[in-house]
Short mmCIF file of C-alpha atoms in Angstrom, two decimals:
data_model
loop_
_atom_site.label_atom_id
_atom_site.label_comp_id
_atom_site.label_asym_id
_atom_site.label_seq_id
_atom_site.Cartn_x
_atom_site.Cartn_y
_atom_site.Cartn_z
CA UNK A 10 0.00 0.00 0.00
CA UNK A 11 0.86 3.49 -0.69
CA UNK A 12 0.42 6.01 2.31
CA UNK A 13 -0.10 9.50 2.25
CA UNK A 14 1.48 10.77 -1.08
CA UNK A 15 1.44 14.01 -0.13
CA UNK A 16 4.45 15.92 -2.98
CA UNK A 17 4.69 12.69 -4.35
CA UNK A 18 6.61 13.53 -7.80
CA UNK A 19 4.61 12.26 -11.56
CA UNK A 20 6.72 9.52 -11.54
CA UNK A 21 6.23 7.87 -8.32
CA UNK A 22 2.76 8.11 -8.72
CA UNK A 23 2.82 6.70 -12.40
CA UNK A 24 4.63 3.44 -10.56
CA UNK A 25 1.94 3.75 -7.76
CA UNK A 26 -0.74 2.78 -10.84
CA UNK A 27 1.59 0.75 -12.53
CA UNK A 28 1.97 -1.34 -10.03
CA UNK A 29 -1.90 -1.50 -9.19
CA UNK A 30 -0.56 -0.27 -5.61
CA UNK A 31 -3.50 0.81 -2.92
CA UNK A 32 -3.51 4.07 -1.60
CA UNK A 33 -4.37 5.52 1.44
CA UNK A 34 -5.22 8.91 2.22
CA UNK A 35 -4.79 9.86 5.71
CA UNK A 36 -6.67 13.24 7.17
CA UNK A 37 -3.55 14.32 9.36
CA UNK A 38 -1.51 15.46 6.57
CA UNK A 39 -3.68 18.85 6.82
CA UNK A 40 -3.51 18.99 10.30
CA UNK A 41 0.28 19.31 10.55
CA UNK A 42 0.46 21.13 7.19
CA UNK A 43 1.59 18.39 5.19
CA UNK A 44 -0.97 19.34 2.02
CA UNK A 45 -4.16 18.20 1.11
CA UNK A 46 -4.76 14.46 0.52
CA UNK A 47 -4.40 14.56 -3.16
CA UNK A 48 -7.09 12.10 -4.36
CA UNK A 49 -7.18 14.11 -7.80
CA UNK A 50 -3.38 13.71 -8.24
CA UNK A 51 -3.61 9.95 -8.00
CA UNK A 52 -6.47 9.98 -10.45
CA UNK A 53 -4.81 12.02 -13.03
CA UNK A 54 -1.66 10.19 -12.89
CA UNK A 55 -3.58 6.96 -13.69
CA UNK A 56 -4.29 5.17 -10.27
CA UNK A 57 -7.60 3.46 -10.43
CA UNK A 58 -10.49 5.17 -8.19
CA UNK A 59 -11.04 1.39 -6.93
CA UNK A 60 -7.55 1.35 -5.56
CA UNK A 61 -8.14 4.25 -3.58
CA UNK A 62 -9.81 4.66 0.67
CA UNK A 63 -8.60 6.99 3.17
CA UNK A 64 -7.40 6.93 7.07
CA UNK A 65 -6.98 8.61 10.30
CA UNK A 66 -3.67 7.64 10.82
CA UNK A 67 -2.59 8.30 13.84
CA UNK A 68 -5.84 8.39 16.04
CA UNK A 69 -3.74 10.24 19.36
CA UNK A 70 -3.67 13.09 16.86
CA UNK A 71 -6.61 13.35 14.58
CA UNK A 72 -10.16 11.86 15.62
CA UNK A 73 -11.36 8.29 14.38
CA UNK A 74 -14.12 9.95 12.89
CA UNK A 75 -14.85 9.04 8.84
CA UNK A 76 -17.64 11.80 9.12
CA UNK A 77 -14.57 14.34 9.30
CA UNK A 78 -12.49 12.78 7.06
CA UNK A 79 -14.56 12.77 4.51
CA UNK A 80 -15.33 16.83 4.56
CA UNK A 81 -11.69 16.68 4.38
CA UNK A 82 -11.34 14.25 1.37
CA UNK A 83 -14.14 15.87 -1.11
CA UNK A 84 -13.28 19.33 -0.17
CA UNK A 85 -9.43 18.86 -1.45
CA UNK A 86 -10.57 17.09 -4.13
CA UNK A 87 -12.69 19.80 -5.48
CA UNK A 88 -9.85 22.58 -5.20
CA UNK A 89 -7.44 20.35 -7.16
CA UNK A 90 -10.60 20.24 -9.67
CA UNK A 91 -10.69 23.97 -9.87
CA UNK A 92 -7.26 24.95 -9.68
CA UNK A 93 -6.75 29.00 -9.55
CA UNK A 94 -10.66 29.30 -9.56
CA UNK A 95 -11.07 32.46 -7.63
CA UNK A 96 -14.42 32.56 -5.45
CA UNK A 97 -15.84 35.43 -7.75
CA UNK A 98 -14.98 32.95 -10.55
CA UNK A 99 -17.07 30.31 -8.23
CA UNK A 100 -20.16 32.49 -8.04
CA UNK A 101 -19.86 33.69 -11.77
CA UNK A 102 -20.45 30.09 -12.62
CA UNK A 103 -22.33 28.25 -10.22
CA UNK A 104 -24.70 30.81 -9.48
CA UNK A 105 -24.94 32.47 -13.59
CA UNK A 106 -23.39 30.47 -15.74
CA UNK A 107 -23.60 26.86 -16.35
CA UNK A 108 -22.01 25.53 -13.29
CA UNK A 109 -17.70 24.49 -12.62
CA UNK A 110 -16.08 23.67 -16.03
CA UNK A 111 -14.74 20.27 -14.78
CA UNK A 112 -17.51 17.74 -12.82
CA UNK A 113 -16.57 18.53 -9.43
CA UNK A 114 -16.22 15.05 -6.82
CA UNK A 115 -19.72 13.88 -5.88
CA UNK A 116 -20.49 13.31 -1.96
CA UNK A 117 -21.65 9.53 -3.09
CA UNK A 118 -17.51 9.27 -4.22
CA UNK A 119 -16.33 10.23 -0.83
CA UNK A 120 -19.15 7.36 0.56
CA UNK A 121 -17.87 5.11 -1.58
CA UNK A 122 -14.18 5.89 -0.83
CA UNK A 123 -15.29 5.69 3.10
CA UNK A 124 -16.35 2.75 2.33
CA UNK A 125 -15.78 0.32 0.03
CA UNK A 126 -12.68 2.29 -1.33
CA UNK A 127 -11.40 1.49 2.29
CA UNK A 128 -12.52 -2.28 2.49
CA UNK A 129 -11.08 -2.50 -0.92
CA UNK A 130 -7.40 -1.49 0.08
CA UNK A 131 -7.12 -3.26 3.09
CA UNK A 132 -8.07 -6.39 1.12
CA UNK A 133 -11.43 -7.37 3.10
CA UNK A 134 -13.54 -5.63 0.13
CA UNK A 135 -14.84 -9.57 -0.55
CA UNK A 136 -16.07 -9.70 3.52
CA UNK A 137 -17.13 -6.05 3.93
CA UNK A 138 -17.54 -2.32 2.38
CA UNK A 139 -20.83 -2.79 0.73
CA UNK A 140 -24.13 -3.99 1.72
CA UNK A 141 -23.58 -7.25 -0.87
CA UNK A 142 -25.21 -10.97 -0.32
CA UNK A 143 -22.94 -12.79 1.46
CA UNK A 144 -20.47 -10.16 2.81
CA UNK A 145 -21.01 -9.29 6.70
CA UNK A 146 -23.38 -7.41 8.29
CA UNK A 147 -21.80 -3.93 8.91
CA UNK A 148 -24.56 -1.38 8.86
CA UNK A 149 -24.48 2.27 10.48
CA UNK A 150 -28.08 3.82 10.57
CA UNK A 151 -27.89 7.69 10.82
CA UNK A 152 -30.52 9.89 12.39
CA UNK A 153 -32.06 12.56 9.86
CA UNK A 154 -33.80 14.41 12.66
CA UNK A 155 -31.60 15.94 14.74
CA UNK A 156 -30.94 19.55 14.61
CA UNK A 157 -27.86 19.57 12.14
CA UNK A 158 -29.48 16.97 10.12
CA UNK A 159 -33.01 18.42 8.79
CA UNK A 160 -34.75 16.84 6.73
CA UNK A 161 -35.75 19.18 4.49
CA UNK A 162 -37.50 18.76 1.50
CA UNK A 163 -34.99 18.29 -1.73
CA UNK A 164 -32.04 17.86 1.00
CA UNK A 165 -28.83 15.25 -1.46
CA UNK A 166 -29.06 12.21 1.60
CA UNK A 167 -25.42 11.98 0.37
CA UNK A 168 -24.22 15.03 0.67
CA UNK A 169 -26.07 16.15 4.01
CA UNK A 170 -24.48 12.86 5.13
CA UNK A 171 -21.26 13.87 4.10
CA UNK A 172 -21.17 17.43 5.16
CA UNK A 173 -23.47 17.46 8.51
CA UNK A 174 -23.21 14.19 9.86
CA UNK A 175 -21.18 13.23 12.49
CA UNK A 176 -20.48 10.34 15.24
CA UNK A 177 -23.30 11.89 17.28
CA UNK A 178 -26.08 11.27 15.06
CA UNK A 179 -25.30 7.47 14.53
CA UNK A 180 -27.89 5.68 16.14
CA UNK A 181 -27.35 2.43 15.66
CA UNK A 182 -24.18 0.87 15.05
CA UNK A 183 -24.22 -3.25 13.61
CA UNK A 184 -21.47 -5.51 13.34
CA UNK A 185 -21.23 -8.75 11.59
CA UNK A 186 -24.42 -9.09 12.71
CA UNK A 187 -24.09 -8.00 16.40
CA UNK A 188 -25.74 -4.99 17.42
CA UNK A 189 -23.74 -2.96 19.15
CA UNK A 190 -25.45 0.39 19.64
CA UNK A 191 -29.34 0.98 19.25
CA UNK A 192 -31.19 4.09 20.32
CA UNK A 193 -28.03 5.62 20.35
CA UNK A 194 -26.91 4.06 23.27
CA UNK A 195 -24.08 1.48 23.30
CA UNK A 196 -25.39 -1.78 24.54
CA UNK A 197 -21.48 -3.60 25.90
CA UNK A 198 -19.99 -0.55 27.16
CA UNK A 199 -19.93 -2.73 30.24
CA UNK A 200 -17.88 -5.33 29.32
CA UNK A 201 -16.01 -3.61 26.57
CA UNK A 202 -14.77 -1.12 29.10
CA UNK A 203 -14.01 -4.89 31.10
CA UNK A 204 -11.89 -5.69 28.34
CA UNK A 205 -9.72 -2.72 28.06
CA UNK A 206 -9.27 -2.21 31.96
CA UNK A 207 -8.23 -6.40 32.17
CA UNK A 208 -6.01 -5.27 28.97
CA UNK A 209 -4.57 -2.20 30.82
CA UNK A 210 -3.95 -4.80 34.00
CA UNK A 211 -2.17 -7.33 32.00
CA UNK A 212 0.27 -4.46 30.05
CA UNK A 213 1.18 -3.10 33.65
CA UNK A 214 2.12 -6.74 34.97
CA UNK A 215 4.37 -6.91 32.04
CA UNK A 216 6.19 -4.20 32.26
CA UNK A 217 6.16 -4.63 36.17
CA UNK A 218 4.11 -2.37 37.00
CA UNK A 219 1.66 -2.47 40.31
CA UNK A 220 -1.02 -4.13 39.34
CA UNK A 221 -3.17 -4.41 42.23
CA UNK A 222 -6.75 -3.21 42.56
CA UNK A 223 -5.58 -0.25 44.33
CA UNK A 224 -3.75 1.01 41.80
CA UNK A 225 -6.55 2.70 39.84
CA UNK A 226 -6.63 4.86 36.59
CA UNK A 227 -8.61 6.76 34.82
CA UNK A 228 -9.59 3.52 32.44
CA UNK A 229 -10.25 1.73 35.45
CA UNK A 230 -12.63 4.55 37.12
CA UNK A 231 -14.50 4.89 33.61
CA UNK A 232 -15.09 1.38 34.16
CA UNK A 233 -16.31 1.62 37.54
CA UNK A 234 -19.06 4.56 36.82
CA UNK A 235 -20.14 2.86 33.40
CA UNK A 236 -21.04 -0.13 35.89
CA UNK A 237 -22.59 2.11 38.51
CA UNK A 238 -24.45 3.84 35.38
CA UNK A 239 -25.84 0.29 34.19
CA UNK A 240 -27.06 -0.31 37.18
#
């Protein structure tokens, strides 16, 4: 796989499509001023759209949130579209002429590359990535009522999805087949939060760490009030 390719010269990204490489294109390139993922780059230099999905990286530093990536990904896609288009060149034709002289990137693209573009670079594209007989149950229902999701009339699904949407307004959340959130509430916060505090526990006794009940942290107080919350 190819990360990043942020600068990445013509002819790396020529051997990049050659070589039928995947590419990911992580959101914290912008955040430390890196450049803009450059989705259009790879097209134009001949990398298959198919070959292409995007990541968080490094998820101390940027949130594990696709919602955000994906107003990251479509956004620098569209300036590489309209390259030196000035905003009164924007208005002149979106608003009265006949609209940006090259398609611009469709919110259903930057789905697809959340999605299946993802599944498909990792390799699991066959298991998951698409809602396909066969392939596992991985569903995300989104609520369309909440206050920075109206549903007005005419509203693009896709693109008030991709521009509005965010973890908060996922109300259910299904894997393989398991639901694990409904109503938006998580339903094995209990015994996830379990897992992670035994984890913690078992990381400190390696490293030699005290181990014993007493020695609490934050993880293992989260756990404690997510029980006392259940109950």
């Amino acid at each position: 796989m190819c990360p990043h390719g942020v600068g990445a010269p013509a002819e790396e990204i020529a051997f990049v499509a050659a070589a039928g490489m995947k590419v990911g294109l992580p959101s914290t390139d912008p955040l430390v001023g890196a450049g803009l993922p450059p989705l259009q780059e790879m097209l134009a230099g001949g990398v298959r759209f198919e070959d292409i999905g995007f990541s968080v990286d490094v998820n101390c530093q940027t949130a594990v949130d696709p919602f955000a990536s994906m107003r990251i990904l479509m956004p620098a896609a569209r300036i590489a579209q309209r390259p030196e288009t000035s905003f009164t060149d924007v208005v002149a034709q979106d608003f009265f002429g006949d609209g940006p002289q090259a398609p611009l990137m469709h919110p259903r693209e930057a789905i697809e590359l959340a999605t299946l573009g993802s599944a498909r670079a990792l390799g699991l594209d066959e298991m998951t990535g698409s809602l396909t007989p066969g392939k596992r149950a991985d569903v995300i229902l989104v609520c369309i009522n909440q206050i920075n999701m109206p549903p007005a009339p005419g509203n693009e699904p896709s693109l008030q999805l991709v521009q509005n949407a965010g973890p908060a307004n996922v109300d259910t959340v299904i894997a393989d087949g398991r639901i694990l959130k409904q109503d938006s509430r998580l339903r094995h916060a209990v015994a996830v939060s379990a897992q992670a505090v035994a984890t913690q526990v078992g990381i400190r006794e390696r490293a030699s760490w005290d181990a014993s009940p007493d020695a609490r942290t934050p993880l293992d107080r989260t756990e404690v009030a997510l029980r006392h919350r259940h109950d």
